[in-house]
Amino acid sequence: MSSAPRTARAVAREQLTRAILDSAGTQLAEVGPAALSVRAVARDLGMASSAVYRYFRSRDALLTALIVEAYDDLGGRVEEGAASVPPDDLRARWGVVAHVVRDWARSQPHRYALVYGSPVPGYAAPEDTVAPARRVTQPMLELLRDAQRAGLRPAGPTDVPAEEEAGLTPVLESVEPPLSPAWGVAGLTAWATLFGHVSLELFGHMHNAVLDQDTHFACVVDRTAHDLGLA
Amino acid sequence: MSSAPRTARAVAREQLTRAILDSAGTQLAEVGPAALSVRAVARDLGMASSAVYRYFRSRDALLTALIVEAYDDLGGRVEEGAASVPPDDLRARWGVVAHVVRDWARSQPHRYALVYGSPVPGYAAPEDTVAPARRVTQPMLELLRDAQRAGLRPAGPTDVPAEEEAGLTPVLESVEPPLSPAWGVAGLTAWATLFGHVSLELFGHMHNAVLDQDTHFACVVDRTAHDLGLA
DNA sequence: TGTACATCAGTGAACGCGCGTTCACTGATGTAC
DNA sequence: TGTACATCAGTGAACGCGCGTTCACTGATGTAC
């Protein structure tokens, strides 16, 4: 149980767990989450289907692991991206975060669809997925907090009804010092724009409308930056 | 073949076609599009599974019919909503359109997911779905055109790069007179915000963030209205 | 109006395939004395 | 260090179930003379 000298069994277990997740990830890209099959994974790895149950308690547990992995992967990249620009260049930070999300989604469309697309029927995501999911949004919230701290103000109306202010409590208090209601609404709107754009593009709704997706996305990011008062 | 005196066969065919679509719609809500099953529909209607093939050439054809029906249903409601307010009250029109989309999505989440959620793996939507899909967006484009005509201007930056202007051609020219590039970018951004918000809410990403969904949506609609220069 | 023929809806069996999960079991790896 | 025992990974058969699609066929409905 000590840390350094891994036992042969533990090493094998770790490797096979990875191999199962990788194979399942490939599956996912081909048949989608609803058709993800324990037997197909086992077949792919040349083992009995029952053996997979030594590693994942059920098909749903395997799906949960894939979801957590996807959030962690994207979350890690967003964190890295946010940290890669000068802390006080908020416009650049927003641009990097937005482009990281879109680039990741485009390079791994099935993983994006797994976490931000339609829910998988009959599957209820357990609590384990909540914390990884937050890794993606937390850097955005910190960006808003820093903008507020810097004395910036979002564009547009700044008067938020009391009812809304109360309803936003979880968002507003997810950073220290807490966000003002106006920043909360502006941030949630920008969040909807970003993920809305990526979903529409990835799911094929822009195909007949916009010819140059990269250029258009840059414009949308610019617009949202203005809306957030960052430029 | 004359119009009034329908033959008994034609009447029966129409009714059974409807019954199949209704049953498939129920299926959809329970197991999702990927698991939609011709045999289950047949079982539900008490007929042989092979009989369904007299009505739909394949499972995919059935899925296509459901998609077309969903777009037509939502599109019709959006059209009605847009027509239900005074033509020159553009702020009200945007509000109605936005709320129609969200209300429809919340009341029929599986149908919303079918058309705006993750693509169904292995299914490629045929050309037949393009026109119905446009029914949803066309009233929004006409709203933008009317705003432009009325001399309004979207908030934020109005200088659009030439590259983007060229890429937006399909959108800009989908109404008469065509939209300016600034209106195109603003409109596409608002579109992304609207559908992004609805997807995030419906797919469970707001659950831990926002307590009062109705109030928050009203705030987002208000923000986008300002962003479009409508209020 | 009645009859002969063509069209169409629906059947049931069949093809070839898939799935998640459990269970008793074998044989290898790890651990404690 | 060597041995006895416990733990664990992996097997293969089984349970009970599902699927899309095709095909030859029956019997009812529609049509043309």
Coordinates of C-alpha atoms (C1' of nucleotides) in Angstrom, one line a residue:
Chain A
M1 CA 0.0 0.0 0.0
S2 CA 3.1 2.3 0.1
S3 CA 3.3 4.7 -2.8
A4 CA 6.5 3.9 -4.7
P5 CA 6.7 0.1 -5.1
R6 CA 3.6 -0.6 -7.2
T7 CA 2.7 -4.2 -7.2
A8 CA 2.5 -6.0 -10.5
R9 CA -1.2 -6.4 -10.1
A10 CA -1.8 -2.7 -9.4
V11 CA 0.2 -1.8 -12.5
A12 CA -1.8 -4.2 -14.7
R13 CA -5.0 -2.9 -13.3
E14 CA -4.2 0.7 -14.0
Q15 CA -3.1 -0.1 -17.5
L16 CA -6.2 -2.2 -18.3
T17 CA -8.5 0.4 -16.8
R18 CA -6.9 2.9 -19.2
A19 CA -7.3 0.5 -22.1
I20 CA -11.0 0.1 -21.3
L21 CA -11.5 3.8 -21.2
D22 CA -9.7 4.3 -24.4
S23 CA -11.6 1.6 -26.2
A24 CA -14.8 3.0 -24.8
G25 CA -13.9 6.4 -26.0
T26 CA -13.4 5.1 -29.5
Q27 CA -16.7 3.3 -29.3
L28 CA -18.3 6.5 -28.2
A29 CA -17.2 8.3 -31.4
E30 CA -18.6 5.5 -33.5
V31 CA -21.9 4.6 -32.0
G32 CA -22.7 7.3 -29.4
P33 CA -23.2 7.1 -25.7
A34 CA -26.6 5.4 -25.9
A35 CA -25.1 2.4 -27.8
L36 CA -21.9 2.2 -25.8
S37 CA -21.5 -1.5 -25.2
V38 CA -19.5 -3.4 -22.5
R39 CA -19.4 -6.4 -24.8
A40 CA -17.9 -4.4 -27.7
V41 CA -15.2 -3.0 -25.5
A42 CA -14.4 -6.5 -24.2
R43 CA -14.3 -7.8 -27.8
D44 CA -12.0 -4.9 -28.8
L45 CA -9.6 -5.8 -26.0
G46 CA -9.8 -9.5 -26.6
M47 CA -11.2 -10.4 -23.2
A48 CA -14.4 -11.9 -21.9
S49 CA -17.2 -9.4 -21.5
S50 CA -17.6 -10.5 -17.9
A51 CA -14.0 -9.4 -17.2
V52 CA -14.8 -5.8 -17.7
Y53 CA -17.0 -6.0 -14.6
R54 CA -13.8 -6.3 -12.5
Y55 CA -13.0 -2.8 -13.6
F56 CA -16.4 -1.0 -13.9
R57 CA -19.4 -2.0 -11.8
S58 CA -21.8 -1.5 -14.8
R59 CA -22.2 0.1 -18.1
D60 CA -23.4 3.3 -16.5
A61 CA -20.3 3.4 -14.3
L62 CA -18.2 3.2 -17.4
L63 CA -20.2 6.1 -18.9
T64 CA -19.7 8.1 -15.8
A65 CA -16.0 7.6 -16.0
L66 CA -16.0 8.9 -19.6
I67 CA -18.0 11.9 -18.6
V68 CA -15.7 12.8 -15.7
E69 CA -12.7 12.3 -17.9
A70 CA -14.1 14.6 -20.6
Y71 CA -14.9 17.4 -18.0
D72 CA -11.4 17.0 -16.5
D73 CA -9.7 17.2 -19.9
L74 CA -11.6 20.3 -21.0
G75 CA -11.4 21.8 -17.5
G76 CA -7.7 21.3 -17.4
R77 CA -7.2 23.0 -20.8
V78 CA -9.4 25.9 -19.8
E79 CA -7.4 26.4 -16.6
E80 CA -4.1 26.3 -18.6
G81 CA -5.5 28.7 -21.2
A82 CA -6.7 31.2 -18.6
A83 CA -3.3 31.0 -16.9
S84 CA -1.3 31.5 -20.1
V85 CA -2.1 35.2 -20.6
P86 CA -1.1 38.1 -18.4
P87 CA -3.5 38.2 -15.5
D88 CA -4.7 41.8 -16.2
D89 CA -5.3 41.3 -19.9
L90 CA -8.9 40.2 -19.4
R91 CA -9.9 40.6 -23.1
A92 CA -7.1 38.1 -24.0
R93 CA -8.2 35.7 -21.3
W94 CA -11.7 35.6 -22.5
G95 CA -10.5 35.0 -26.0
V96 CA -8.3 32.2 -25.0
V97 CA -10.9 30.5 -22.9
A98 CA -13.5 30.8 -25.6
H99 CA -11.2 29.4 -28.3
V100 CA -10.0 26.6 -26.0
V101 CA -13.6 25.4 -25.6
R102 CA -14.4 25.6 -29.3
D103 CA -11.1 23.9 -30.3
W104 CA -11.6 21.1 -27.9
A105 CA -15.2 20.6 -29.0
R106 CA -14.2 20.5 -32.7
S107 CA -11.3 18.1 -32.1
Q108 CA -13.4 15.7 -29.9
P109 CA -17.0 16.2 -31.0
H110 CA -18.3 13.1 -29.5
R111 CA -16.9 14.0 -26.1
Y112 CA -18.4 17.4 -26.3
A113 CA -21.7 15.9 -27.2
L114 CA -21.4 13.5 -24.3
V115 CA -21.2 16.2 -21.8
Y116 CA -23.0 19.2 -23.4
G117 CA -25.3 17.5 -25.9
S118 CA -28.6 15.6 -25.2
P119 CA -28.7 13.6 -22.0
V120 CA -28.4 9.9 -22.4
P121 CA -31.8 8.4 -21.9
G122 CA -32.0 6.2 -18.8
Y123 CA -28.7 7.5 -17.5
A124 CA -28.7 9.8 -14.5
A125 CA -25.3 11.5 -13.9
P126 CA -24.2 10.9 -10.3
E127 CA -22.7 13.5 -8.0
D128 CA -19.2 12.5 -9.1
T129 CA -19.6 14.6 -12.2
V130 CA -20.4 17.8 -10.5
A131 CA -17.0 18.8 -9.4
P132 CA -15.2 18.1 -12.7
A133 CA -18.0 20.0 -14.5
R134 CA -17.2 23.0 -12.4
R135 CA -13.6 23.0 -13.5
V136 CA -14.8 24.3 -16.9
T137 CA -16.9 27.1 -15.5
Q138 CA -14.7 28.2 -12.6
P139 CA -12.0 30.0 -14.7
M140 CA -14.8 31.9 -16.4
L141 CA -16.3 33.0 -13.1
E142 CA -12.8 34.1 -11.9
L143 CA -12.4 36.1 -15.1
L144 CA -15.7 37.9 -14.3
R145 CA -14.6 38.5 -10.7
D146 CA -11.3 40.0 -11.9
A147 CA -13.1 42.2 -14.3
Q148 CA -15.4 43.4 -11.5
R149 CA -12.4 44.0 -9.3
A150 CA -10.7 46.0 -12.0
G151 CA -13.7 48.3 -12.0
L152 CA -15.0 47.3 -15.4
R153 CA -18.7 47.2 -16.1
P154 CA -20.7 45.0 -18.4
A155 CA -22.4 46.7 -21.3
G156 CA -26.2 47.1 -21.3
P157 CA -28.7 47.4 -18.5
T158 CA -27.2 47.0 -15.0
D159 CA -30.4 47.0 -12.9
V160 CA -31.3 43.4 -12.0
P161 CA -34.6 42.6 -10.4
A162 CA -34.4 41.5 -6.7
E163 CA -36.0 38.1 -7.6
E164 CA -33.3 37.4 -10.1
E165 CA -30.6 38.5 -7.7
A166 CA -31.8 36.0 -5.2
G167 CA -32.0 33.2 -7.8
L168 CA -28.4 33.8 -8.8
T169 CA -27.0 33.3 -5.4
P170 CA -25.1 30.1 -6.3
V171 CA -23.4 31.7 -9.2
L172 CA -22.6 35.0 -7.5
E173 CA -21.1 33.3 -4.4
S174 CA -19.0 30.8 -6.3
V175 CA -16.1 33.3 -6.3
E176 CA -14.5 35.6 -3.7
P177 CA -15.4 38.5 -3.5
P178 CA -18.9 37.6 -4.9
L179 CA -20.1 38.9 -8.2
S180 CA -22.6 41.7 -8.5
P181 CA -25.9 40.6 -10.0
A182 CA -25.2 42.6 -13.2
W183 CA -22.0 40.6 -13.6
G184 CA -23.8 37.4 -12.9
V185 CA -26.4 38.0 -15.6
A186 CA -23.8 39.2 -18.1
G187 CA -21.6 36.2 -17.4
L188 CA -24.3 33.6 -17.7
T189 CA -25.4 35.2 -21.0
A190 CA -21.9 35.1 -22.4
W191 CA -21.7 31.4 -21.2
A192 CA -24.9 30.6 -23.1
T193 CA -23.6 32.4 -26.2
L194 CA -20.3 30.5 -26.2
F195 CA -21.7 27.1 -25.6
G196 CA -24.7 27.8 -27.8
H197 CA -22.5 28.8 -30.7
V198 CA -20.3 25.7 -30.3
S199 CA -23.3 23.4 -30.1
L200 CA -25.0 25.0 -33.1
E201 CA -21.8 24.8 -35.1
L202 CA -20.9 21.3 -34.1
F203 CA -24.4 19.9 -34.5
G204 CA -24.6 21.1 -38.0
H205 CA -27.0 24.1 -37.7
M206 CA -24.5 26.7 -39.1
H207 CA -23.7 24.7 -42.2
N208 CA -26.1 26.4 -44.5
A209 CA -25.8 29.8 -42.8
V210 CA -22.1 30.7 -42.3
L211 CA -19.4 29.9 -44.8
D212 CA -16.3 30.7 -42.7
Q213 CA -16.7 29.3 -39.3
D214 CA -13.4 30.4 -37.8
T215 CA -13.8 34.0 -38.8
H216 CA -17.4 34.1 -37.6
F217 CA -16.5 32.6 -34.2
A218 CA -13.8 35.3 -33.8
C219 CA -16.5 37.9 -34.4
V220 CA -18.8 36.3 -31.9
V221 CA -16.1 36.2 -29.3
D222 CA -15.3 39.9 -30.0
R223 CA -19.0 40.8 -29.6
T224 CA -19.3 38.9 -26.3
A225 CA -16.1 40.6 -25.1
H226 CA -17.7 44.0 -25.8
D227 CA -20.8 42.8 -24.1
L228 CA -18.8 41.9 -21.0
G229 CA -17.2 45.4 -21.1
L230 CA -13.7 43.8 -21.7
A231 CA -13.0 45.8 -24.8
Chain B
M1 CA -57.7 10.6 -57.0
S2 CA -60.1 13.6 -56.8
S3 CA -59.8 15.6 -53.6
A4 CA -63.1 15.3 -51.7
P5 CA -64.1 11.6 -51.8
R6 CA -61.3 9.9 -50.0
T7 CA -61.2 6.2 -50.4
A8 CA -61.4 4.0 -47.4
R9 CA -57.9 2.8 -47.9
A10 CA -56.5 6.3 -48.1
V11 CA -58.3 7.3 -44.9
A12 CA -56.9 4.2 -43.1
R13 CA -53.4 4.9 -44.4
E14 CA -53.5 8.4 -43.1
Q15 CA -54.7 7.4 -39.7
L16 CA -52.2 4.6 -39.3
T17 CA -49.4 6.9 -40.5
R18 CA -50.4 9.3 -37.7
A19 CA -50.6 6.5 -35.2
I20 CA -47.1 5.3 -36.1
L21 CA -45.7 8.8 -35.7
D22 CA -47.4 9.3 -32.4
S23 CA -46.2 6.0 -31.0
A24 CA -42.7 6.8 -32.3
G25 CA -42.9 10.1 -30.5
T26 CA -43.7 8.4 -27.3
Q27 CA -40.9 6.0 -27.8
L28 CA -38.6 8.9 -28.4
A29 CA -39.4 10.4 -25.1
E30 CA -38.6 7.1 -23.3
V31 CA -35.6 5.7 -25.0
G32 CA -34.2 8.5 -27.2
P33 CA -33.6 8.6 -30.9
A34 CA -30.7 6.2 -31.0
A35 CA -32.9 3.4 -29.5
L36 CA -36.0 4.2 -31.5
S37 CA -37.3 0.9 -32.6
V38 CA -39.6 -0.1 -35.5
R39 CA -40.4 -3.3 -33.6
A40 CA -41.4 -1.5 -30.5
V41 CA -43.7 0.8 -32.5
A42 CA -45.3 -2.2 -34.1
R43 CA -45.7 -3.9 -30.8
D44 CA -47.3 -0.8 -29.4
L45 CA -49.8 -0.7 -32.2
G46 CA -50.5 -4.4 -32.1
M47 CA -49.3 -5.1 -35.6
A48 CA -46.5 -7.1 -37.2
S49 CA -43.2 -5.3 -37.3
S50 CA -43.0 -5.9 -41.1
A51 CA -46.3 -4.0 -41.6
V52 CA -44.7 -0.7 -40.5
Y53 CA -42.5 -1.0 -43.6
R54 CA -45.6 -0.3 -45.7
Y55 CA -45.6 3.2 -44.2
F56 CA -42.0 4.1 -43.7
R57 CA -39.2 2.7 -45.9
S58 CA -36.8 2.3 -42.9
R59 CA -36.1 3.2 -39.4
D60 CA -34.2 6.3 -40.6
A61 CA -37.1 7.4 -42.7
L62 CA -39.3 7.3 -39.6
L63 CA -36.7 9.3 -37.8
T64 CA -36.6 11.9 -40.6
A65 CA -40.4 12.2 -40.4
L66 CA -40.2 12.9 -36.7
I67 CA -37.5 15.5 -37.2
V68 CA -39.5 17.3 -39.9
E69 CA -42.6 17.2 -37.7
A70 CA -40.7 18.7 -34.8
Y71 CA -39.3 21.6 -36.9
D72 CA -42.7 22.2 -38.4
D73 CA -44.3 22.2 -35.0
L74 CA -41.8 24.7 -33.5
G75 CA -41.6 26.7 -36.7
G76 CA -45.4 27.1 -36.8
R77 CA -45.5 28.3 -33.3
V78 CA -42.7 30.8 -33.8
E79 CA -44.5 32.1 -36.9
E80 CA -47.7 32.5 -34.9
G81 CA -45.9 34.1 -32.0
A82 CA -44.1 36.6 -34.3
A83 CA -47.5 37.5 -35.9
S84 CA -49.3 37.9 -32.6
V85 CA -47.7 41.2 -31.7
P86 CA -48.0 44.6 -33.4
P87 CA -45.6 44.6 -36.3
D88 CA -43.6 47.6 -35.1
D89 CA -43.2 46.5 -31.6
L90 CA -39.9 44.7 -32.2
R91 CA -38.9 44.3 -28.6
A92 CA -42.2 42.4 -27.9
R93 CA -41.7 40.3 -31.0
W94 CA -38.2 39.2 -29.9
G95 CA -39.6 38.4 -26.5
V96 CA -42.4 36.3 -27.8
V97 CA -40.2 34.4 -30.2
A98 CA -37.6 33.7 -27.5
H99 CA -40.3 32.5 -25.0
V100 CA -42.0 30.4 -27.7
V101 CA -38.7 28.5 -28.3
R102 CA -38.1 27.9 -24.6
D103 CA -41.6 27.0 -23.8
W104 CA -41.8 24.5 -26.6
A105 CA -38.4 23.0 -25.6
R106 CA -39.5 22.6 -22.0
S107 CA -42.8 21.0 -22.9
Q108 CA -41.3 18.6 -25.4
P109 CA -37.7 18.2 -24.3
H110 CA -37.1 15.0 -26.3
R111 CA -38.2 16.7 -29.5
Y112 CA -36.0 19.6 -28.8
A113 CA -33.1 17.3 -28.2
L114 CA -33.9 15.4 -31.4
V115 CA -33.4 18.5 -33.5
Y116 CA -31.0 20.7 -31.5
G117 CA -29.2 18.2 -29.4
S118 CA -26.5 15.7 -30.3
P119 CA -26.7 14.2 -33.8
V120 CA -27.9 10.6 -33.9
P121 CA -24.9 8.5 -34.7
G122 CA -25.2 6.7 -38.0
Y123 CA -28.0 8.9 -39.1
A124 CA -27.5 11.6 -41.7
A125 CA -30.4 14.1 -42.0
P126 CA -31.5 14.3 -45.7
E127 CA -32.4 17.4 -47.6
D128 CA -36.0 17.1 -46.6
T129 CA -35.2 18.6 -43.2
V130 CA -33.6 21.8 -44.4
A131 CA -36.8 23.7 -45.3
P132 CA -38.7 22.9 -42.1
A133 CA -35.6 23.9 -40.1
R134 CA -35.6 27.3 -41.8
R135 CA -39.2 27.9 -40.6
V136 CA -37.8 28.4 -37.1
T137 CA -35.1 30.9 -38.0
Q138 CA -36.8 32.8 -40.8
P139 CA -39.1 34.8 -38.4
M140 CA -36.0 35.8 -36.5
L141 CA -34.3 37.0 -39.6
E142 CA -37.3 39.0 -40.6
L143 CA -37.3 40.6 -37.2
L144 CA -33.7 41.7 -37.8
R145 CA -34.6 43.0 -41.2
D146 CA -37.5 45.0 -39.8
A147 CA -35.3 46.4 -37.1
Q148 CA -32.8 47.5 -39.7
R149 CA -35.5 49.0 -41.8
A150 CA -36.8 50.9 -38.8
G151 CA -33.3 52.5 -38.5
L152 CA -32.3 50.7 -35.3
R153 CA -28.7 49.7 -34.7
P154 CA -27.4 46.8 -32.7
A155 CA -25.3 47.6 -29.7
G156 CA -21.5 47.2 -29.6
P157 CA -19.0 47.2 -32.5
T158 CA -20.5 47.8 -35.9
D159 CA -17.3 47.3 -38.0
V160 CA -17.3 43.8 -39.5
P161 CA -14.2 42.5 -41.3
A162 CA -14.6 42.0 -45.0
E163 CA -13.8 38.3 -44.6
E164 CA -16.7 37.8 -42.2
E165 CA -19.0 39.9 -44.4
A166 CA -18.3 37.5 -47.3
G167 CA -18.8 34.4 -45.1
L168 CA -22.2 35.6 -43.9
T169 CA -23.7 35.9 -47.4
P170 CA -26.2 33.1 -47.0
V171 CA -27.6 34.7 -43.8
L172 CA -27.5 38.3 -45.0
E173 CA -29.4 37.5 -48.2
S174 CA -32.0 35.3 -46.6
V175 CA -34.3 38.3 -46.3
E176 CA -35.2 41.2 -48.5
P177 CA -33.7 43.8 -48.3
P178 CA -30.6 42.0 -47.2
L179 CA -29.1 42.5 -43.7
S180 CA -26.1 44.6 -43.1
P181 CA -23.1 42.6 -41.8
A182 CA -23.4 44.2 -38.3
W183 CA -27.0 43.0 -38.1
G184 CA -25.9 39.6 -39.3
V185 CA -23.3 39.1 -36.6
A186 CA -25.6 40.5 -33.9
G187 CA -28.4 38.3 -35.0
L188 CA -26.3 35.1 -35.1
T189 CA -25.0 35.9 -31.7
A190 CA -28.5 36.4 -30.3
W191 CA -29.5 33.1 -31.9
A192 CA -26.6 31.3 -30.2
T193 CA -27.5 32.9 -26.9
L194 CA -31.1 31.8 -27.1
F195 CA -30.5 28.2 -28.1
G196 CA -27.4 28.0 -25.9
H197 CA -29.4 29.1 -22.9
V198 CA -32.3 26.6 -23.7
S199 CA -29.8 23.8 -24.2
L200 CA -27.9 24.4 -21.1
E201 CA -31.1 24.7 -19.0
L202 CA -32.8 21.7 -20.6
F203 CA -29.7 19.5 -20.5
G204 CA -29.2 20.1 -16.8
H205 CA -26.3 22.5 -16.7
M206 CA -28.1 25.3 -14.9
H207 CA -29.4 23.2 -12.1
N208 CA -26.7 24.0 -9.7
A209 CA -26.2 27.5 -10.8
V210 CA -29.6 29.3 -11.1
L211 CA -32.5 28.8 -8.7
D212 CA -35.3 30.6 -10.6
Q213 CA -35.1 29.6 -14.3
D214 CA -38.1 31.6 -15.5
T215 CA -36.9 34.8 -14.0
H216 CA -33.4 34.3 -15.2
F217 CA -34.5 33.6 -18.8
A218 CA -36.5 36.8 -18.8
C219 CA -33.3 38.6 -17.8
V220 CA -31.3 37.0 -20.6
V221 CA -34.0 37.9 -23.1
D222 CA -33.9 41.4 -21.9
R223 CA -30.1 41.5 -22.2
T224 CA -30.2 40.2 -25.8
A225 CA -32.9 42.7 -26.7
H226 CA -30.6 45.5 -25.6
D227 CA -27.8 43.9 -27.4
L228 CA -29.9 43.9 -30.6
G229 CA -30.7 47.5 -30.0
L230 CA -34.4 46.8 -29.6
A231 CA -34.8 48.4 -26.1
Chain C
dT1 C1' -74.8 -2.8 -62.0
dG2 C1' -71.7 -7.0 -62.1
dT3 C1' -67.7 -9.1 -62.8
dA4 C1' -62.5 -9.8 -63.7
dC5 C1' -58.3 -8.2 -62.5
dA6 C1' -54.9 -5.3 -60.2
dT7 C1' -53.4 -3.1 -56.3
dC8 C1' -52.3 -2.8 -51.7
dA9 C1' -52.1 -3.9 -46.3
dG10 C1' -50.9 -6.9 -43.2
dT11 C1' -48.9 -11.6 -41.6
dG12 C1' -45.5 -14.7 -39.7
dA13 C1' -41.4 -16.9 -40.2
dA14 C1' -36.8 -16.4 -41.0
dC15 C1' -31.8 -14.4 -41.3
dG16 C1' -28.1 -12.9 -38.7
dC17 C1' -27.0 -10.2 -35.3
dG18 C1' -26.7 -7.6 -30.8
dC19 C1' -27.1 -6.6 -25.5
dG20 C1' -26.1 -6.3 -19.7
dT21 C1' -25.4 -9.0 -16.1
dT22 C1' -24.6 -13.1 -13.0
dC23 C1' -22.3 -17.2 -11.5
dA24 C1' -19.3 -21.0 -10.4
dC25 C1' -15.0 -21.8 -11.4
dT26 C1' -9.5 -21.8 -12.4
dG27 C1' -5.1 -20.2 -11.8
dA28 C1' -2.1 -16.6 -10.8
dT29 C1' -0.5 -12.9 -7.6
dG30 C1' 0.2 -11.0 -3.0
dT31 C1' 0.7 -11.4 2.2
dA32 C1' 1.6 -12.9 6.9
dC33 C1' 3.8 -15.9 9.7
Chain D
dT1 C1' 13.6 -17.6 3.2
dG2 C1' 9.6 -20.8 2.6
dT3 C1' 5.2 -22.1 3.1
dA4 C1' -0.1 -21.7 3.8
dC5 C1' -3.7 -19.0 2.9
dA6 C1' -6.3 -15.1 1.0
dT7 C1' -7.2 -12.2 -2.6
dC8 C1' -8.1 -11.0 -7.1
dA9 C1' -8.3 -11.3 -12.5
dG10 C1' -10.2 -13.6 -16.0
dT11 C1' -13.2 -17.4 -18.2
dG12 C1' -17.1 -19.4 -20.5
dA13 C1' -21.7 -20.6 -20.2
dA14 C1' -26.1 -19.1 -19.3
dC15 C1' -30.5 -16.1 -18.6
dG16 C1' -33.7 -13.5 -21.0
dC17 C1' -34.1 -10.2 -23.9
dG18 C1' -33.7 -7.0 -27.9
dC19 C1' -33.0 -5.4 -33.0
dG20 C1' -33.8 -4.1 -38.7
dT21 C1' -35.1 -6.0 -42.8
dT22 C1' -36.7 -9.4 -46.3
dC23 C1' -39.9 -12.6 -48.3
dA24 C1' -43.6 -15.5 -50.0
dC25 C1' -48.1 -15.4 -48.9
dT26 C1' -53.4 -14.3 -47.9
dG27 C1' -57.3 -11.6 -48.2
dA28 C1' -59.4 -7.3 -48.5
dT29 C1' -60.1 -3.0 -51.2
dG30 C1' -60.3 -0.4 -55.5
dT31 C1' -60.9 0.0 -60.7
dA32 C1' -62.1 -0.6 -65.5
dC33 C1' -65.0 -2.5 -68.6

